[in-house]
XYZ file of C-alpha atoms in Angstrom:
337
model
C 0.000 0.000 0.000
C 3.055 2.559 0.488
C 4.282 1.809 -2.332
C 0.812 2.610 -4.470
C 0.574 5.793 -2.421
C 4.095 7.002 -3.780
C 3.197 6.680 -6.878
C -0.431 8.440 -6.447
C 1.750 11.479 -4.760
C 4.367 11.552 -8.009
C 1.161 11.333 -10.549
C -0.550 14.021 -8.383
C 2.174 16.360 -8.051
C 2.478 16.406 -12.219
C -1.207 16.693 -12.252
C -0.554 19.682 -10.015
C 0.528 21.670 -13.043
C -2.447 21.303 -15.033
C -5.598 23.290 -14.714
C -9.219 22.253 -15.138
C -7.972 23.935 -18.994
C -4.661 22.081 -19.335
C -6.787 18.650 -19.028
C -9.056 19.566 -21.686
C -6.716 19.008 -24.567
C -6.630 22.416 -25.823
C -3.457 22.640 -28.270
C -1.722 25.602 -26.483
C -2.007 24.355 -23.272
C -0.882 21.147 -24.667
C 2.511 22.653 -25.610
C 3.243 23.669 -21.879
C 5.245 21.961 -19.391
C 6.278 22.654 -15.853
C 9.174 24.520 -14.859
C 12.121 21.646 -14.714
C 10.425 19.349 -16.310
C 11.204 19.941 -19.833
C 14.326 20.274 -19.243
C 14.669 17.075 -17.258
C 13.201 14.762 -19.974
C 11.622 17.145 -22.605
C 8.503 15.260 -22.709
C 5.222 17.181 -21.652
C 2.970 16.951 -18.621
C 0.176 14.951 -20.224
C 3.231 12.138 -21.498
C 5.007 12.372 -18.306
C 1.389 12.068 -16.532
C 0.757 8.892 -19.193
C 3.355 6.908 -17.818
C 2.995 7.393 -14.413
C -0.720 6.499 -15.045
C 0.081 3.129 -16.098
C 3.166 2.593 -13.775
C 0.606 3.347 -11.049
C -1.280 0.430 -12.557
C 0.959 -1.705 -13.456
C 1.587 -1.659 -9.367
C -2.390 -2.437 -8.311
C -2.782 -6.173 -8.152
C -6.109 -8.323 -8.837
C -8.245 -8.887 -5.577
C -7.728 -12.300 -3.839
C -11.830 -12.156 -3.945
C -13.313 -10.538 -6.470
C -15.675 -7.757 -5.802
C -19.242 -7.610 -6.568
C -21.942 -5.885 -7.995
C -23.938 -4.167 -5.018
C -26.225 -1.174 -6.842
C -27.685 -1.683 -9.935
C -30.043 0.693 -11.556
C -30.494 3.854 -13.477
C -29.539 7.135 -14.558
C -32.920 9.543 -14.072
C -32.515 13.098 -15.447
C -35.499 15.595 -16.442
C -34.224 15.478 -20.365
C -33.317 11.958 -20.874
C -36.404 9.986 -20.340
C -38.344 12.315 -22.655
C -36.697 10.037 -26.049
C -35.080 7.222 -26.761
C -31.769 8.459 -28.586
C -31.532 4.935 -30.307
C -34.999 4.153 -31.336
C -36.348 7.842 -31.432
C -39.455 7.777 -30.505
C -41.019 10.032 -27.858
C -41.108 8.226 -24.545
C -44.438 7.624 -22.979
C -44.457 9.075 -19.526
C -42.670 7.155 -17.517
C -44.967 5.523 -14.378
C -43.565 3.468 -11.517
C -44.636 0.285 -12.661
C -41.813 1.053 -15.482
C -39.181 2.077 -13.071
C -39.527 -0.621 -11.163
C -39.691 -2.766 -14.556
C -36.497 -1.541 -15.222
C -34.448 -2.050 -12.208
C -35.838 -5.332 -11.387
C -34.331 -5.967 -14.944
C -30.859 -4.862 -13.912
C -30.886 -6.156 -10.232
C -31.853 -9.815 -11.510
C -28.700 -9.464 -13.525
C -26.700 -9.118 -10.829
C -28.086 -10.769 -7.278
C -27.713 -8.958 -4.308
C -27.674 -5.827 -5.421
C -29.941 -2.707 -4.764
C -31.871 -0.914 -6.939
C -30.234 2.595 -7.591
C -30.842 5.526 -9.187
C -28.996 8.696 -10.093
C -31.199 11.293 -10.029
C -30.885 14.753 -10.979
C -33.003 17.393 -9.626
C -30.743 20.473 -10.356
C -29.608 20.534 -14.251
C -27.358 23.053 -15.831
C -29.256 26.879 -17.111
C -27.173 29.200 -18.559
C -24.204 28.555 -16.022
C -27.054 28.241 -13.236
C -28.308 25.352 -11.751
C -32.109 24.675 -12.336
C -33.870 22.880 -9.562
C -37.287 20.655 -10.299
C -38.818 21.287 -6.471
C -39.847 24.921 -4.871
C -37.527 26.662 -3.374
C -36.571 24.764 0.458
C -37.509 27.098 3.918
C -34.764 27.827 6.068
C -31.776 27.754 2.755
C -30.054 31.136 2.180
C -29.731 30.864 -1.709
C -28.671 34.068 -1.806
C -25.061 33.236 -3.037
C -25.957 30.755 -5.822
C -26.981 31.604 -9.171
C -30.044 28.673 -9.063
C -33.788 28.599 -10.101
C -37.017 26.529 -8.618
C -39.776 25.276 -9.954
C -43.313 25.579 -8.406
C -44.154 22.203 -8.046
C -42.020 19.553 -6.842
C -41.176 17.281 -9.942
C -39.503 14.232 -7.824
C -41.133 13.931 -4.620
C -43.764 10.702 -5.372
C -40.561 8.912 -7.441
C -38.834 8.900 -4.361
C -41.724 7.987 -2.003
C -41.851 5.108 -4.651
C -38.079 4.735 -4.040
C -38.719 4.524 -0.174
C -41.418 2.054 -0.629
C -39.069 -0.014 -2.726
C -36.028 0.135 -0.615
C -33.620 1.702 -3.397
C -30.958 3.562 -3.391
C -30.642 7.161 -4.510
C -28.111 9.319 -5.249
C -29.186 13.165 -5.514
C -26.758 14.612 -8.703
C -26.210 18.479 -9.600
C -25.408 19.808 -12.787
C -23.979 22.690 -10.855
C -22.298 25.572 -13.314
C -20.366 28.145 -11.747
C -22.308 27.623 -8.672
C -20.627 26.612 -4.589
C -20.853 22.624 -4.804
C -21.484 22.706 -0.994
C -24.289 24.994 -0.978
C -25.911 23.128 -3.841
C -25.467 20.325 -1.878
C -27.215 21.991 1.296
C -30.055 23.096 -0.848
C -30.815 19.328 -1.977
C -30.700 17.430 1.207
C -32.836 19.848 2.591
C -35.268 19.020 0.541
C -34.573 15.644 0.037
C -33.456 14.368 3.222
C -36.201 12.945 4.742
C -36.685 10.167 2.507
C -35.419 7.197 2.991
C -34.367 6.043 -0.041
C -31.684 8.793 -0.224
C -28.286 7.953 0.173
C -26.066 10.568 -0.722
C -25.063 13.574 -3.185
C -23.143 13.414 -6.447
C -21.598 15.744 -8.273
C -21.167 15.475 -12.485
C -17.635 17.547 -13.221
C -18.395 17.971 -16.617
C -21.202 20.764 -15.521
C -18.988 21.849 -13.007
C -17.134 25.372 -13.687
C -17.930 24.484 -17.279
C -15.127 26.529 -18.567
C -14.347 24.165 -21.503
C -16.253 21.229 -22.931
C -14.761 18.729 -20.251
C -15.639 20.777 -17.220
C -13.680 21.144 -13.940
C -11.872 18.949 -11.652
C -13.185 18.303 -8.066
C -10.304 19.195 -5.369
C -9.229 17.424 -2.107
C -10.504 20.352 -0.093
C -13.908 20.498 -1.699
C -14.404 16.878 -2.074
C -14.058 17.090 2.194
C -16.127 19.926 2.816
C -19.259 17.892 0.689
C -18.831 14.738 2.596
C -18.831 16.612 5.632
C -22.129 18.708 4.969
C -23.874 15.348 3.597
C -22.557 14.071 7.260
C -24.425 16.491 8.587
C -27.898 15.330 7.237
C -26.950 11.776 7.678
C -23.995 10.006 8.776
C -23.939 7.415 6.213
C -24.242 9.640 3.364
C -22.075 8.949 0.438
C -20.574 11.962 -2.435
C -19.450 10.810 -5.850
C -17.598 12.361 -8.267
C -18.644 12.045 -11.866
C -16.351 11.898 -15.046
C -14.725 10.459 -17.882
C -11.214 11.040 -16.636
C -9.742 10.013 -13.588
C -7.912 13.473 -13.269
C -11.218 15.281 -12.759
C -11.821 13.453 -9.493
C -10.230 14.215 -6.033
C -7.014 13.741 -5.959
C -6.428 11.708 -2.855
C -9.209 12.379 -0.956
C -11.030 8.859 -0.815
C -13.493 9.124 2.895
C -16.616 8.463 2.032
C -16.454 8.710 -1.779
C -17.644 7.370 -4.669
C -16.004 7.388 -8.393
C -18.483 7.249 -11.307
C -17.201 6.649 -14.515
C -19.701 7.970 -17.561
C -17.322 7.475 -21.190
C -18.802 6.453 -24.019
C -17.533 6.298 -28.243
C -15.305 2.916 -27.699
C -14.190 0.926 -30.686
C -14.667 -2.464 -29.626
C -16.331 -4.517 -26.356
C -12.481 -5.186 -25.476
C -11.348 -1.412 -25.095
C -14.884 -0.501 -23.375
C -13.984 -3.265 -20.753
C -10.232 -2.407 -20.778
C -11.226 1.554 -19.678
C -13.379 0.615 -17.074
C -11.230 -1.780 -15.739
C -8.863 0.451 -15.321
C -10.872 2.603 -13.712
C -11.631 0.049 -11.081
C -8.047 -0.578 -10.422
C -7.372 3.072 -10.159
C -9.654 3.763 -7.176
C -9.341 0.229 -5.962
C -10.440 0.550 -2.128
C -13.563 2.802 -2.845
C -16.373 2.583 -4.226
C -16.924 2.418 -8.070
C -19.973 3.266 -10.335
C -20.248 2.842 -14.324
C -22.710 4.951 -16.015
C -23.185 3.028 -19.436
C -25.708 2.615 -22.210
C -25.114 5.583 -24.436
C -26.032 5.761 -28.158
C -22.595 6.372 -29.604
C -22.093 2.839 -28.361
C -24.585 0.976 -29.730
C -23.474 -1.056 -31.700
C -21.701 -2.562 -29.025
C -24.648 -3.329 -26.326
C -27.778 -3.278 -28.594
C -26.877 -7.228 -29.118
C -27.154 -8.216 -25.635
C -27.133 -4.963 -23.135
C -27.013 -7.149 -20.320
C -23.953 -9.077 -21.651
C -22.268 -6.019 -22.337
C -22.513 -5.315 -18.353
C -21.880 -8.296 -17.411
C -18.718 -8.470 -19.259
C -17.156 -4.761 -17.582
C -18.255 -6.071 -14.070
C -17.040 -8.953 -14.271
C -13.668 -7.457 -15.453
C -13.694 -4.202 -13.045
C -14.780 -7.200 -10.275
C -11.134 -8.535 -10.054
C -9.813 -4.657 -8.647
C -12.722 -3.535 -6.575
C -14.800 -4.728 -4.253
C -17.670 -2.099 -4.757
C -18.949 -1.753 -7.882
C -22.614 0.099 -9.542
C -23.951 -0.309 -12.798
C -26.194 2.286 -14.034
C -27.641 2.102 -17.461
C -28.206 6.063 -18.696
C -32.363 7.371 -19.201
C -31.189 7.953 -23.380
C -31.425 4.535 -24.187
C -33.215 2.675 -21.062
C -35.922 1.599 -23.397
C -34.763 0.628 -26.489
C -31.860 -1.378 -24.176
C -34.138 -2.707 -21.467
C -37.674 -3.215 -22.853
C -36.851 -6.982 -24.350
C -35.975 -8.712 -21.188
């Protein structure tokens, strides 16, 4: 374990030098390396970040037991159940009885698991956050560049949620807005409900400079475990992104590492990257956020094998592992079984 925490410390202190804009891949910033470095080994930051990434690796060994599946469910935002991206036809509203459907679909799949959903009650408006519920009593939201809607667009799905014993995570899209008070404004709204069991945060939303969004620091990452803590002490955070640098970069307590890529050539590199994720943050908790039209032609076979083959893969690094098939394609991927 030392040893894997040196190398974290040398691949953190290179990702040090690069901004939430250096990781996006912008040309110019590509060109720039920190001071020493060049003229150490005149590669730049994102090569010399490369190989430590798969040194770092290369060092994580496969579990003596493998992990399991323990949440299966999925993704619920306001805009994605409206069509099926792969089908396209307008959804019909969705009712419980298809919810349920689904995740009974997804938890037979994988025994033992929970039913989960990411839900997301506060979407991204014009570098705002949008909320789907009134605005919560007793919340300054003075500071925060958010909205509310009159009615509250999620409270009976989670009473169904209760009822059902699943677990839900409460995701922000949160634009330029405080992550902490966004955070505050949810669970007071949302606390009382059983079914709840954290907050999540999607980085691609978050300080949405650039295309690829913002990384999630140490300090922050803290400070939003802490004020879930103070709702209930078994609440969970996660971190959402395609790239392992936008997460926290050693702060692990009480975290949770979604992975959402999509566009992958093949079944074997699809596994391969999520895999690797799963070794990456072996010791927490790991969620994969599949199911997305660009890779259709990889799951529309046999969704369920597709799964089953990156869990069973990610299953030999981590113990803890979620699958959540995304709202764009729930039907079209779910509605044969």
């Amino acid at each position: 374990m030392k040893k894997y925490c040196i190398l974290l410390s040398i691949i953190m202190a290179v990702m040090s030098f690069i901004s939430c804009k250096d990781l996006t891949g912008d040309e110019n910033q590509k060109q720039k390396s920190p001071a020493g470095i060049e003229d150490q080994s005149n590669e730049s930051p994102e090569m010399l970040y490369a190989k430590q990434y798969k040194e770092y690796l290369e060092s994580i060994p496969k579990l003596e037991t493998k992990g399991a599946v323990k949440w299966a469910g999925l993704r619920y935002s306001p805009y994605g159940i409206r069509k099926d991206e792969v089908d396209n036809k307008l959804n019909d509203k969705m009712t419980k009885e298809k919810w349920q459907k689904y995740v009974t679909t997804l938890t037979q799949a994988y025994p033992g698991s929970a039913g989960t959903f990411i839900l997301i009650p506060g979407t991204i408006s014009k570098g705002g956050c949008s909320f789907g519920f009134p605005e919560p009593k007793g919340v300054d939201t003075s500071s925060v560049d958010v909205d509310f809607d009159e009615d509250d667009l999620y409270e009976d799905f989670l009473t169904m949620c209760d009822s059902k014993n699943y677990k839900v995570w409460l995701q922000v899209e949160s634009g330029y807005n405080d992550l902490v008070k966004l955070c505050e404004i949810v669970m007071t709204q949302y606390s009382h409900h059983k079914c709840v069991a954290g907050f999540g945060v999607d980085c691609e939303w978050y300080n949405p400079d650039t295309e690829e969004g913002c990384a999630v620091d140490d300090k922050t990452a803290a400070a939003l475990v802490k004020k879930v803590r103070e709702f209930n002490k078994d609440y969970t955070v996660f971190t959402k992104h395609w790239d392992e640098r936008f997460m926290p970069p050693t702060y692990r307590d009480g975290m949770i590492f979604v992975n959402d890529s999509q566009i992958y050539d093949s079944l074997e590199v699809m596994v391969s990257d999520f895999t690797n994720w799963a070794r990456y943050f072996q010791g927490s908790p790991v969620f994969f956020q599949i199911g997305y039209k660009a890779d259709v032609a990889i799951w529309q076979k046999d969704p369920l094998a597709t799964a089953k083959a990156i869990t069973d893969s990610a299953s030999e690094y981590n113990l803890d592992i979620g699958l959540i098939w995304v709202d764009f394609t729930m039907r079209s991927a779910l509605d044969r079984y």
